[in-house]
CSV table of C-alpha atoms in Angstrom, one decimal:
chain,number,residue,atom,x,y,z
A,1,MET,CA,0.0,0.0,0.0
A,2,ALA,CA,2.8,2.4,0.8
A,3,PHE,CA,4.2,2.0,-2.7
A,4,GLN,CA,1.0,3.1,-4.3
A,5,LEU,CA,1.0,6.2,-2.2
A,6,THR,CA,4.2,7.2,-3.5
A,7,GLY,CA,2.5,8.9,-6.5
A,8,ILE,CA,0.2,10.8,-4.3
A,9,ARG,CA,3.0,12.1,-2.0
A,10,CYS,CA,5.1,13.4,-4.7
A,11,LEU,CA,2.5,16.0,-5.8
A,12,ARG,CA,3.2,18.9,-3.6
A,13,PRO,CA,7.1,18.9,-3.8
A,14,LEU,CA,6.9,18.9,-7.5
A,15,THR,CA,5.5,22.3,-7.8
A,16,GLN,CA,8.6,23.4,-5.8
A,17,THR,CA,11.0,21.4,-7.8
A,18,PHE,CA,9.8,22.3,-11.4
A,19,GLY,CA,8.3,25.7,-10.7
A,20,ARG,CA,6.2,27.2,-13.3
A,21,SER,CA,6.9,26.6,-16.9
A,22,SER,CA,7.9,29.6,-18.9
A,23,PRO,CA,7.7,30.5,-22.7
A,24,SER,CA,11.5,30.4,-22.9
A,25,GLN,CA,11.6,26.7,-21.7
A,26,HIS,CA,8.4,25.6,-23.6
A,27,ALA,CA,8.1,22.6,-21.3
A,28,CYS,CA,4.9,21.1,-20.1
A,29,PRO,CA,3.1,23.3,-17.6
A,30,SER,CA,3.7,22.2,-14.0
A,31,ILE,CA,0.1,21.4,-13.7
A,32,THR,CA,0.2,18.8,-16.3
A,33,LYS,CA,3.7,17.8,-15.4
A,34,CYS,CA,2.5,16.9,-11.9
A,35,LEU,CA,-0.5,15.1,-13.2
A,36,ARG,CA,1.8,13.0,-15.4
A,37,VAL,CA,4.1,12.1,-12.4
A,38,ALA,CA,1.1,11.6,-10.1
A,39,THR,CA,-0.5,9.1,-12.5
A,40,ASN,CA,2.7,7.5,-13.9
A,41,SER,CA,4.7,7.2,-10.6
A,42,VAL,CA,2.1,4.6,-9.3
A,43,VAL,CA,4.2,2.1,-11.2
A,44,GLY,CA,2.8,-1.2,-12.1
A,45,VAL,CA,-0.6,-0.4,-10.9
A,46,SER,CA,-3.5,0.3,-13.6
A,47,ARG,CA,-6.3,2.8,-12.9
A,48,LYS,CA,-8.8,-0.1,-12.2
A,49,GLN,CA,-6.2,-1.7,-9.9
A,50,ARG,CA,-5.7,1.5,-8.1
A,51,SER,CA,-9.4,1.8,-7.8
A,52,ARG,CA,-9.6,-1.6,-6.2
A,53,LYS,CA,-6.7,-1.3,-3.8
A,54,LEU,CA,-7.3,2.3,-2.6
A,55,SER,CA,-10.9,3.5,-2.0
A,56,ARG,CA,-12.0,6.9,-3.3
A,57,SER,CA,-12.4,8.2,0.3
A,58,THR,CA,-8.9,6.8,1.3
A,59,ILE,CA,-7.2,8.5,-1.6
A,60,VAL,CA,-8.9,11.7,-1.1
A,61,ALA,CA,-8.0,11.7,2.6
A,62,ASN,CA,-4.3,11.0,1.8
A,63,VAL,CA,-4.4,13.6,-0.9
A,64,SER,CA,-6.1,16.1,1.3
A,65,SER,CA,-3.5,15.5,4.2
A,66,GLU,CA,-0.8,16.4,1.8
A,67,TYR,CA,-2.5,19.3,0.1
A,68,ASP,CA,-4.3,20.7,3.2
A,69,VAL,CA,-7.4,21.3,1.3
A,70,ASP,CA,-11.0,20.3,1.5
A,71,SER,CA,-11.4,16.6,0.9
A,72,ASP,CA,-15.0,17.2,-0.5
A,73,PRO,CA,-15.4,14.7,-3.6
A,74,SER,CA,-17.6,17.3,-5.2
A,75,LEU,CA,-14.9,19.8,-5.8
A,76,GLU,CA,-15.9,22.2,-8.4
A,77,LEU,CA,-13.7,24.4,-10.8
A,78,SER,CA,-14.7,28.0,-11.7
A,79,PRO,CA,-16.0,28.6,-15.2
A,80,GLU,CA,-13.0,30.8,-15.8
A,81,MET,CA,-10.7,28.1,-15.0
A,82,ILE,CA,-12.4,25.7,-17.3
A,83,MET,CA,-12.2,28.3,-20.2
A,84,LYS,CA,-8.4,28.7,-19.5
A,85,LYS,CA,-7.4,25.1,-19.3
A,86,HIS,CA,-10.1,22.7,-20.2
A,87,GLU,CA,-8.9,21.3,-23.4
A,88,GLN,CA,-5.3,21.4,-22.9
A,89,ILE,CA,-5.4,19.8,-19.6
A,90,GLN,CA,-8.1,17.5,-20.0
A,91,ARG,CA,-6.7,16.0,-23.4
A,92,ARG,CA,-3.5,15.4,-22.0
A,93,PHE,CA,-4.9,13.9,-18.8
A,94,MET,CA,-6.9,11.4,-20.8
A,95,LEU,CA,-3.8,10.4,-22.8
A,96,GLU,CA,-1.8,9.9,-19.6
A,97,THR,CA,-4.4,8.0,-17.7
A,98,ALA,CA,-5.1,5.8,-20.7
A,99,LEU,CA,-1.5,5.0,-21.0
A,100,VAL,CA,-1.5,5.8,-24.5
A,101,ALA,CA,2.1,5.2,-25.7
A,102,PRO,CA,3.3,4.2,-29.1
A,103,GLN,CA,5.3,1.1,-29.5
A,104,PRO,CA,7.7,-0.3,-32.3
A,105,ALA,CA,5.8,-2.2,-35.0
A,106,SER,CA,6.7,-4.9,-37.6
A,107,GLN,CA,6.9,-2.0,-40.2
A,108,GLN,CA,8.8,1.1,-39.8
A,109,GLN,CA,7.1,4.1,-38.4
A,110,THR,CA,7.3,7.9,-38.2
A,111,LEU,CA,5.4,10.7,-36.5
A,112,ARG,CA,1.9,11.8,-37.8
A,113,SER,CA,2.8,15.4,-37.1
A,114,SER,CA,5.5,17.3,-35.8
A,115,PHE,CA,6.1,18.9,-32.2
A,116,ILE,CA,8.4,21.4,-30.7
A,117,ARG,CA,10.5,21.6,-27.4
A,118,LYS,CA,12.4,24.7,-26.3
A,119,GLY,CA,14.9,24.9,-23.3
A,120,VAL,CA,18.5,25.1,-22.3
A,121,GLY,CA,21.4,22.6,-22.9
A,122,LEU,CA,22.4,20.8,-19.8
A,123,HIS,CA,26.3,21.4,-20.5
A,124,SER,CA,26.4,24.5,-22.6
A,125,GLY,CA,23.5,26.4,-20.7
A,126,ALA,CA,22.7,27.8,-24.3
A,127,PRO,CA,18.9,28.0,-25.3
A,128,ALA,CA,17.7,25.8,-28.0
A,129,THR,CA,14.7,25.0,-29.9
A,130,VAL,CA,14.1,21.5,-31.5
A,131,ARG,CA,11.3,20.4,-33.9
A,132,VAL,CA,10.8,16.8,-34.4
A,133,ARG,CA,9.2,16.1,-37.9
A,134,PRO,CA,8.0,13.0,-39.8
A,135,ALA,CA,10.4,11.5,-42.3
A,136,PHE,CA,10.2,8.9,-45.1
A,137,ALA,CA,10.8,5.2,-44.5
A,138,GLY,CA,14.4,4.3,-44.9
A,139,GLU,CA,15.7,7.8,-44.0
A,140,GLY,CA,16.0,7.0,-40.3
A,141,ARG,CA,16.5,9.4,-37.7
A,142,TYR,CA,18.7,12.6,-38.5
A,143,PHE,CA,19.4,16.0,-37.3
A,144,VAL,CA,19.5,19.3,-39.2
A,145,ILE,CA,20.9,22.5,-37.9
A,146,VAL,CA,18.5,25.2,-39.1
A,147,PRO,CA,19.0,29.1,-39.0
A,148,PRO,CA,17.1,31.1,-36.3
A,149,GLY,CA,13.6,31.8,-37.1
A,150,THR,CA,13.2,28.8,-39.0
A,151,ILE,CA,11.0,27.0,-36.5
A,152,GLU,CA,7.6,28.7,-35.9
A,153,ASP,CA,6.1,28.1,-32.6
A,154,ASP,CA,2.5,27.1,-33.4
A,155,ASP,CA,2.3,24.3,-30.8
A,156,GLN,CA,-1.1,24.7,-29.2
A,157,LEU,CA,-0.7,22.1,-26.6
A,158,TYR,CA,1.2,24.5,-24.4
A,159,ASP,CA,-0.6,27.4,-22.7
A,160,ASP,CA,1.3,29.8,-20.7
A,161,THR,CA,-2.0,31.4,-19.1
A,162,GLU,CA,-1.1,32.2,-15.6
A,163,VAL,CA,-3.0,30.2,-12.8
A,164,SER,CA,-2.9,30.9,-9.1
A,165,PRO,CA,-1.2,28.2,-6.7
A,166,GLU,CA,-4.7,27.6,-5.3
A,167,GLU,CA,-6.4,27.0,-8.7
A,168,GLU,CA,-3.3,24.8,-9.7
A,169,GLU,CA,-3.7,22.6,-6.6
A,170,GLU,CA,-7.5,22.4,-7.3
A,171,ILE,CA,-6.8,21.2,-10.8
A,172,LYS,CA,-4.4,18.6,-9.8
A,173,LEU,CA,-6.6,17.3,-7.1
A,174,GLU,CA,-9.8,17.1,-9.3
A,175,PHE,CA,-8.1,15.3,-12.2
A,176,PHE,CA,-6.3,12.8,-9.8
A,177,LYS,CA,-9.5,11.9,-8.4
A,178,MET,CA,-11.0,11.5,-11.9
A,179,SER,CA,-8.3,8.9,-12.6
A,180,LEU,CA,-9.7,6.7,-9.8
A,181,LEU,CA,-13.3,6.6,-11.4
A,182,ASP,CA,-14.3,3.9,-13.6
A,183,ASP,CA,-15.0,4.7,-17.4
A,184,GLU,CA,-18.8,5.4,-17.0
A,185,GLU,CA,-18.2,7.7,-13.9
A,186,ARG,CA,-15.4,9.5,-15.5
A,187,GLU,CA,-17.3,10.2,-18.7
A,188,GLN,CA,-20.1,11.6,-16.6
A,189,ARG,CA,-17.7,13.9,-14.6
A,190,GLU,CA,-16.3,15.0,-17.9
A,191,LYS,CA,-19.6,16.0,-19.2
A,192,GLU,CA,-20.2,18.1,-16.0
A,193,LEU,CA,-16.9,19.9,-16.2
A,194,PHE,CA,-16.7,20.3,-20.1
A,195,PRO,CA,-20.2,20.5,-21.5
A,196,GLY,CA,-20.3,20.4,-25.3
A,197,LEU,CA,-16.5,19.7,-25.6
A,198,ASP,CA,-15.5,17.0,-28.0
A,199,LEU,CA,-12.9,14.8,-26.0
A,200,ASN,CA,-12.5,12.1,-28.7
A,201,ILE,CA,-8.8,12.0,-28.8
A,202,ASP,CA,-8.8,9.0,-31.0
A,203,LYS,CA,-10.3,10.5,-34.1
A,204,GLU,CA,-8.2,10.6,-37.2
A,205,THR,CA,-6.2,13.9,-37.9
A,206,GLU,CA,-4.5,14.7,-41.2
A,207,GLN,CA,-1.2,13.4,-41.6
A,208,GLU,CA,1.6,16.0,-41.9
A,209,SER,CA,3.5,16.1,-45.2
A,210,VAL,CA,7.1,14.8,-45.1
A,211,THR,CA,9.5,17.5,-46.1
A,212,THR,CA,12.7,16.7,-48.3
A,213,GLY,CA,14.6,19.4,-46.8
A,214,GLU,CA,16.7,22.3,-48.4
A,215,SER,CA,19.0,21.5,-51.3
A,216,GLY,CA,22.6,21.1,-50.0
A,217,GLU,CA,21.6,21.0,-46.2
A,218,THR,CA,24.0,19.1,-44.1
A,219,ARG,CA,22.2,16.2,-42.2
A,220,ILE,CA,23.6,14.6,-39.2
A,221,PRO,CA,22.6,10.8,-39.2
A,222,ALA,CA,21.8,9.5,-35.9
A,223,SER,CA,24.3,6.6,-36.4
A,224,LEU,CA,27.5,5.4,-35.1
A,225,ASN,CA,29.5,6.9,-38.0
A,226,SER,CA,28.4,10.4,-36.6
A,227,VAL,CA,29.7,9.9,-33.1
A,228,ILE,CA,32.3,12.5,-32.1
A,229,ASN,CA,34.6,10.9,-29.4
A,230,GLU,CA,34.6,14.0,-27.1
A,231,ARG,CA,33.3,14.0,-23.6
A,232,LEU,CA,31.3,10.8,-24.1
A,233,MET,CA,31.5,10.5,-20.3
A,234,LEU,CA,29.0,13.4,-20.0
A,235,CYS,CA,26.7,13.0,-23.1
A,236,THR,CA,26.6,11.7,-26.5
A,237,LYS,CA,27.8,14.0,-29.4
A,238,LEU,CA,27.2,13.7,-33.2
A,239,GLY,CA,28.6,15.6,-36.0
A,240,VAL,CA,29.2,15.8,-39.8
A,241,GLU,CA,31.8,18.3,-41.2
A,242,ASP,CA,31.3,21.5,-39.1
A,243,ALA,CA,27.8,20.7,-37.9
A,244,THR,CA,27.5,19.1,-34.5
A,245,VAL,CA,24.8,18.4,-32.1
A,246,SER,CA,25.2,17.0,-28.5
A,247,THR,CA,23.1,15.4,-25.6
A,248,VAL,CA,21.1,13.6,-28.0
A,249,GLU,CA,20.6,10.5,-25.8
A,250,HIS,CA,17.3,11.4,-24.2
A,251,LEU,CA,15.6,12.2,-27.5
A,252,LEU,CA,16.9,9.2,-29.3
A,253,SER,CA,15.9,7.0,-26.4
A,254,ALA,CA,12.4,8.1,-26.6
A,255,LEU,CA,12.2,7.8,-30.4
A,256,GLU,CA,13.7,4.3,-30.3
A,257,ALA,CA,11.5,3.0,-27.5
A,258,CYS,CA,8.3,4.5,-28.9
A,259,GLY,CA,8.9,3.2,-32.4
A,260,VAL,CA,9.6,6.4,-34.2
A,261,ASP,CA,12.0,4.9,-36.5
A,262,ASN,CA,12.3,7.8,-39.1
A,263,ALA,CA,12.3,11.5,-38.0
A,264,ARG,CA,13.7,14.6,-39.0
A,265,ILE,CA,15.0,16.5,-36.0
A,266,GLU,CA,15.6,20.4,-36.6
A,267,VAL,CA,17.8,22.1,-34.1
A,268,GLU,CA,17.7,26.0,-33.9
A,269,ASP,CA,19.9,28.3,-31.5
A,270,GLY,CA,22.2,26.0,-30.0
A,271,PRO,CA,24.5,23.0,-30.5
A,272,GLU,CA,23.0,21.0,-27.7
A,273,LEU,CA,19.5,19.7,-27.3
A,274,PRO,CA,17.5,21.0,-24.5
A,275,VAL,CA,17.6,19.1,-21.3
A,276,LEU,CA,13.9,19.8,-20.3
A,277,ASP,CA,13.4,18.2,-16.9
A,278,GLY,CA,16.3,15.8,-17.2
A,279,SER,CA,14.3,13.0,-18.3
A,280,ALA,CA,12.8,11.6,-21.6
A,281,ASP,CA,9.4,12.5,-20.5
A,282,GLY,CA,9.0,15.8,-22.4
A,283,TRP,CA,10.0,13.9,-25.6
A,284,VAL,CA,7.7,11.0,-24.9
A,285,SER,CA,4.8,13.4,-24.4
A,286,GLY,CA,5.3,15.0,-27.9
A,287,ILE,CA,5.5,11.7,-29.5
A,288,ARG,CA,2.2,10.6,-27.8
A,289,ASP,CA,0.4,13.9,-28.7
A,290,CYS,CA,1.5,13.5,-32.3
A,291,GLY,CA,1.0,9.7,-32.7
A,292,VAL,CA,2.7,7.5,-34.9
A,293,VAL,CA,1.9,6.2,-38.4
A,294,THR,CA,3.5,3.6,-40.8
A,295,ALA,CA,6.3,5.4,-42.6
A,296,THR,CA,6.5,5.0,-46.5
A,297,THR,CA,9.0,5.8,-48.9
A,298,GLN,CA,8.8,8.7,-51.4
A,299,GLU,CA,7.2,6.1,-53.8
A,300,GLY,CA,4.6,5.3,-51.1
A,301,GLU,CA,5.9,1.9,-50.2
A,302,ALA,CA,6.2,0.6,-46.5
A,303,MET,CA,9.4,-1.0,-45.3
A,304,GLN,CA,9.9,-3.9,-42.7
A,305,ARG,CA,11.6,-2.9,-39.4
A,306,LEU,CA,14.6,-5.0,-38.8
A,307,ALA,CA,16.7,-5.4,-35.7
A,308,LEU,CA,20.1,-7.0,-34.9
A,309,LYS,CA,19.8,-10.7,-33.6
A,310,PRO,CA,23.5,-11.6,-32.7
A,311,GLN,CA,24.0,-15.5,-32.6
A,312,ASP,CA,26.9,-15.2,-30.3
A,313,PRO,CA,27.8,-13.5,-27.0
A,314,ILE,CA,29.4,-10.0,-27.3
A,315,VAL,CA,31.3,-8.3,-24.4
A,316,VAL,CA,33.1,-5.0,-24.1
A,317,GLN,CA,35.0,-4.1,-21.0
A,318,ASN,CA,36.8,-1.2,-19.3
A,319,GLY,CA,38.3,-2.1,-16.0
A,320,ASP,CA,35.5,-3.6,-13.8
A,321,ALA,CA,32.9,-1.9,-16.0
A,322,PHE,CA,31.4,-4.0,-18.9
A,323,ILE,CA,28.5,-4.5,-21.3
A,324,MET,CA,27.5,-8.0,-22.6
A,325,LEU,CA,24.9,-9.5,-24.8
A,326,ASN,CA,23.8,-13.1,-24.5
A,327,PRO,CA,21.6,-14.4,-27.4
A,328,GLU,CA,17.9,-14.6,-26.5
A,329,GLU,CA,14.6,-14.5,-28.4
A,330,LYS,CA,13.5,-11.3,-26.9
A,331,THR,CA,15.1,-7.9,-26.3
A,332,ARG,CA,16.0,-7.8,-22.5
A,333,LEU,CA,18.0,-5.0,-20.6
A,334,THR,CA,19.6,-5.3,-17.2
A,335,TYR,CA,21.5,-2.4,-15.8
A,336,ILE,CA,23.5,-2.3,-12.6
A,337,VAL,CA,25.2,0.7,-10.9
A,338,ASP,CA,27.2,1.0,-7.9
A,339,PHE,CA,27.9,4.4,-6.4
A,340,THR,CA,28.6,3.2,-2.9
A,341,ALA,CA,32.0,5.1,-2.7
A,342,LYS,CA,30.4,8.3,-3.9
A,343,SER,CA,26.9,8.3,-2.4
A,344,THR,CA,24.9,5.8,-0.3
A,345,ALA,CA,21.7,7.5,-1.3
A,346,ILE,CA,22.3,5.9,-4.7
A,347,GLY,CA,24.3,3.0,-3.7
A,348,LYS,CA,24.0,-0.2,-5.6
A,349,GLN,CA,20.9,-0.6,-7.9
A,350,THR,CA,19.8,-3.1,-10.5
A,351,PHE,CA,16.7,-2.9,-12.9
A,352,SER,CA,15.7,-5.3,-15.7
A,353,TRP,CA,13.2,-4.4,-18.4
A,354,CYS,CA,11.8,-6.3,-21.3
A,355,PRO,CA,9.8,-4.4,-23.8
A,356,LEU,CA,7.7,-7.3,-24.8
A,357,GLU,CA,6.8,-8.4,-21.2
A,358,ASP,CA,6.8,-5.4,-19.0
A,359,LEU,CA,5.0,-2.1,-18.8
A,360,PRO,CA,6.0,0.4,-21.5
A,361,TYR,CA,8.9,2.7,-21.6
A,362,SER,CA,6.7,5.7,-20.9
A,363,ARG,CA,5.9,4.2,-17.5
A,364,GLU,CA,9.0,2.3,-16.6
A,365,LEU,CA,11.8,4.6,-17.7
A,366,ALA,CA,10.8,7.9,-19.4
A,367,LEU,CA,10.4,9.8,-16.1
A,368,ALA,CA,13.7,8.9,-14.8
A,369,ARG,CA,15.9,12.1,-14.6
A,370,THR,CA,19.6,12.5,-15.2
A,371,PHE,CA,21.5,12.4,-11.8
A,372,THR,CA,24.8,13.4,-10.2
A,373,THR,CA,26.4,13.7,-6.7
A,374,MET,CA,26.9,17.0,-5.1
A,375,GLU,CA,30.6,16.6,-5.2
A,376,ASP,CA,30.6,15.8,-9.0
A,377,ALA,CA,28.3,18.6,-9.6
A,378,GLU,CA,30.4,21.2,-7.8
A,379,ALA,CA,33.6,19.9,-9.6
A,380,ALA,CA,31.9,20.2,-13.1
A,381,ARG,CA,30.7,23.7,-12.2
A,382,GLU,CA,34.3,24.7,-11.3
A,383,ALA,CA,35.5,23.2,-14.7
A,384,GLY,CA,32.9,25.2,-16.6
A,385,LEU,CA,30.5,22.3,-17.3
A,386,ILE,CA,26.9,21.5,-16.7
A,387,LYS,CA,26.3,25.3,-17.2
A,388,GLY,CA,22.5,24.6,-17.6
A,389,GLY,CA,22.2,22.1,-14.8
A,390,SER,CA,20.0,22.8,-11.8
A,391,PRO,CA,17.9,20.9,-9.3
A,392,THR,CA,15.0,21.4,-11.7
A,393,ASN,CA,16.6,19.1,-14.3
A,394,ALA,CA,18.8,16.8,-12.3
A,395,LEU,CA,18.5,14.4,-9.3
A,396,ILE,CA,21.4,15.2,-7.0
A,397,ALA,CA,22.6,13.0,-4.3
A,398,ASP,CA,24.4,14.4,-1.3
A,399,GLY,CA,25.9,11.7,0.8
A,400,SER,CA,23.2,9.5,2.3
A,401,ASP,CA,20.3,11.8,1.2
A,402,PHE,CA,19.0,13.5,-2.0
A,403,PHE,CA,19.4,17.2,-2.2
A,404,ASN,CA,16.2,17.6,-4.2
A,405,PRO,CA,13.6,14.9,-3.4
A,406,PRO,CA,11.2,13.2,-4.0
A,407,LEU,CA,12.3,10.5,-6.3
A,408,ARG,CA,10.0,9.4,-9.2
A,409,TYR,CA,11.0,5.8,-8.9
A,410,PRO,CA,12.5,4.1,-5.9
A,411,ASN,CA,15.6,3.4,-8.2
A,412,GLU,CA,15.4,6.2,-10.4
A,413,PRO,CA,19.2,6.6,-11.0
A,414,VAL,CA,19.6,3.2,-12.5
A,415,ARG,CA,16.5,3.5,-14.6
A,416,HIS,CA,17.9,6.8,-16.1
A,417,LYS,CA,21.2,4.8,-17.0
A,418,MET,CA,18.9,2.2,-18.9
A,419,LEU,CA,17.2,5.3,-20.6
A,420,ASP,CA,20.7,6.5,-21.8
A,421,LEU,CA,21.7,3.0,-22.9
A,422,ILE,CA,18.6,2.9,-25.1
A,423,GLY,CA,19.4,6.1,-26.5
A,424,ASP,CA,22.9,5.2,-27.4
A,425,LEU,CA,22.0,1.8,-28.8
A,426,ALA,CA,19.5,3.7,-31.0
A,427,LEU,CA,22.5,4.8,-33.0
A,428,VAL,CA,22.7,1.1,-34.3
A,429,GLY,CA,19.4,1.4,-36.0
A,430,MET,CA,20.4,3.0,-39.5
A,431,GLY,CA,17.8,3.4,-42.3
A,432,GLY,CA,14.9,3.2,-40.2
A,433,ASN,CA,15.7,-0.1,-38.4
A,434,GLY,CA,15.6,-0.7,-34.8
A,435,GLY,CA,18.6,0.0,-32.5
A,436,LEU,CA,17.9,-2.3,-29.6
A,437,PRO,CA,19.3,-5.9,-30.4
A,438,THR,CA,17.3,-9.0,-29.8
A,439,GLY,CA,19.1,-10.7,-26.9
A,440,HIS,CA,19.9,-10.0,-23.1
A,441,VAL,CA,22.0,-7.0,-22.7
A,442,VAL,CA,23.7,-6.6,-19.2
A,443,ALA,CA,25.5,-3.4,-18.4
A,444,TYR,CA,27.6,-2.9,-15.3
A,445,LYS,CA,29.0,0.4,-14.1
A,446,ALA,CA,28.9,1.8,-17.8
A,447,GLY,CA,28.5,5.1,-19.3
A,448,HIS,CA,28.2,6.7,-22.6
A,449,ASP,CA,31.7,5.9,-23.7
A,450,LEU,CA,31.1,2.2,-23.0
A,451,HIS,CA,27.7,2.3,-24.5
A,452,VAL,CA,28.9,3.4,-27.8
A,453,LYS,CA,31.8,0.9,-27.8
A,454,PHE,CA,29.3,-1.8,-27.3
A,455,ALA,CA,27.2,-0.6,-30.1
A,456,LYS,CA,30.1,-0.5,-32.5
A,457,ALA,CA,31.1,-4.2,-31.2
A,458,LEU,CA,27.4,-5.2,-32.2
A,459,LEU,CA,27.8,-3.9,-35.6
A,460,ALA,CA,31.3,-5.1,-36.1
A,461,ALA,CA,30.3,-8.8,-35.0
A,462,SER,CA,27.2,-8.9,-37.1
A,463,THR,CA,26.3,-9.8,-40.6
A,464,THR,CA,23.5,-9.0,-43.0
A,465,GLU,CA,21.9,-12.4,-41.9
A,466,ASP,CA,21.8,-11.2,-38.3
A,467,TRP,CA,19.2,-8.5,-39.1
A,468,ALA,CA,15.8,-10.2,-38.4
A,469,PRO,CA,12.3,-8.7,-38.2
A,470,THR,CA,11.5,-6.9,-35.1
A,471,ALA,CA,9.5,-8.9,-32.4
A,472,VAL,CA,6.3,-6.9,-31.7
A,473,LYS,CA,4.3,-6.7,-28.5
A,474,GLU,CA,0.8,-8.2,-29.0
C-alpha cells in the first residue's frame, strides 16, 4: 500500500522542484507535469487496480492531508478556470491515464505530425529549440541545424496562461480524483466539467506531409558513424563536417522505445538539445500527442523494421565496467550501478526491463531524470561544465540523502542509466531499423563511452543475416 501512495505524496514537492513553466523553456506546464508524475509514478498499477486497492475516500483523505485542502469529492472548478485550461489539461490527462504510448511495430514508423520543444542545454547552458518532424521510410533519424527563425512556434498544446497556486492545486486534485473513477463515472464527470467539448482523442487527424529538406543542407545521421569521441562521459555528441549536435541520448531513447524509426530533427539556436526536466518525458509526451503512423518511402511503399539478432555473445569491458549480450529470443535489458563510494543515497541498484513483457517505456523509464552527486556537480561547475544544470533538471545525491527529493521511482538513477543506454543503442538502427538488439544486454557501471563501444562491437560482429524482423508486443 505504501508503494501506491508514492505517486500521491510526490504532488506537492513537484511544484517546488519544477516551478512554473515559462515561454522560454516551452516545457509542459507544471500542472500537467504534476499530473503525469502523479499518474505514472504509481508504477505497475493500472487505474482499475488502483481503484480496487485504494478506495476513493482513502485516496482523497491521503491527498487532502498532503494538500491541506477540503477533501469534499464534489470539488468544483470555476468557469474561468475551465475556459483557460479545459481542452489542454483534459486531453493530456486522458492520454496519460489511458497510458497511450506508441510502440515499435513490424513495419517502420514515423510521426503523424511534428512537435516542438524549447529549453537550455544541460552542459552548454545555451538556449535551443527543437522540432521533431515526420520522415520517409528508410531515412532513419537525422538532425539538421537550421537558421534562427526557421521553427515557428505554433504548438497549441502549451498554454502559458497564469494560474494561481490555489487553482493549480484544485486542478491537480480534481483530475487525480477523476483517474480513480471507472469509465462510466469518468465520462459523466467530464460532461459536467466540460459541457459540449469533444474529447474524442482517437479521431483521425490529417497526416503532416514529409519535407525533403533544403537543397545542400547538412544532415547529421543518428548513427555510430556520426559519433564524435569527445566528452562521452557526459553526453553523446554527433557531427558531420562543421555541424554538431550534442546530448542527443534522451530524445533518441524516446524515439527508439516509442517506435519512431524515421524522424527529421531540426535544431535551432544551440549546438545542444534542451535538457527539459532531465528525463525523456518531455520527448515522449510530444510523440504521444502527435501519434505514429506507418512510414512510407517517397514512392509510397512501406518498409519492414529489422533489428540485430546476434548469434554469439558479445562483451566489451573497461576495468571492472562491462556490457555484454547473451543471445535470446527477446530484447531484455539489465543495468547495474554502484555508487557506494560516492553516495550511499544511490548505492547499488539493479533494474531489468523487457519491452515485450513489462509495462511500456513511458511508464518504466521515461520519467527517470539524469543524476549526479553534489561533489561531482560542484567539480563540473568549477570546470565550466553543466552550465544549464540545476535541481529542476537533475536528481542530486548528497551523501546519504538526496538534495532535491522526491524520487519518481525508488531506483530512479539506474533507470535513467538504462534510458541513456537505449538512446545510445538507437545509433545502431540505421535506415529506419531498430537500434535495440534482440538478446539480453547486461550493463555494469557503464557510461556513454562504453555504450558506444558496445554498439560498435554489435555492428562489427554482425552480418546481414543477423538482421531479423522486429518482435512486436501483441
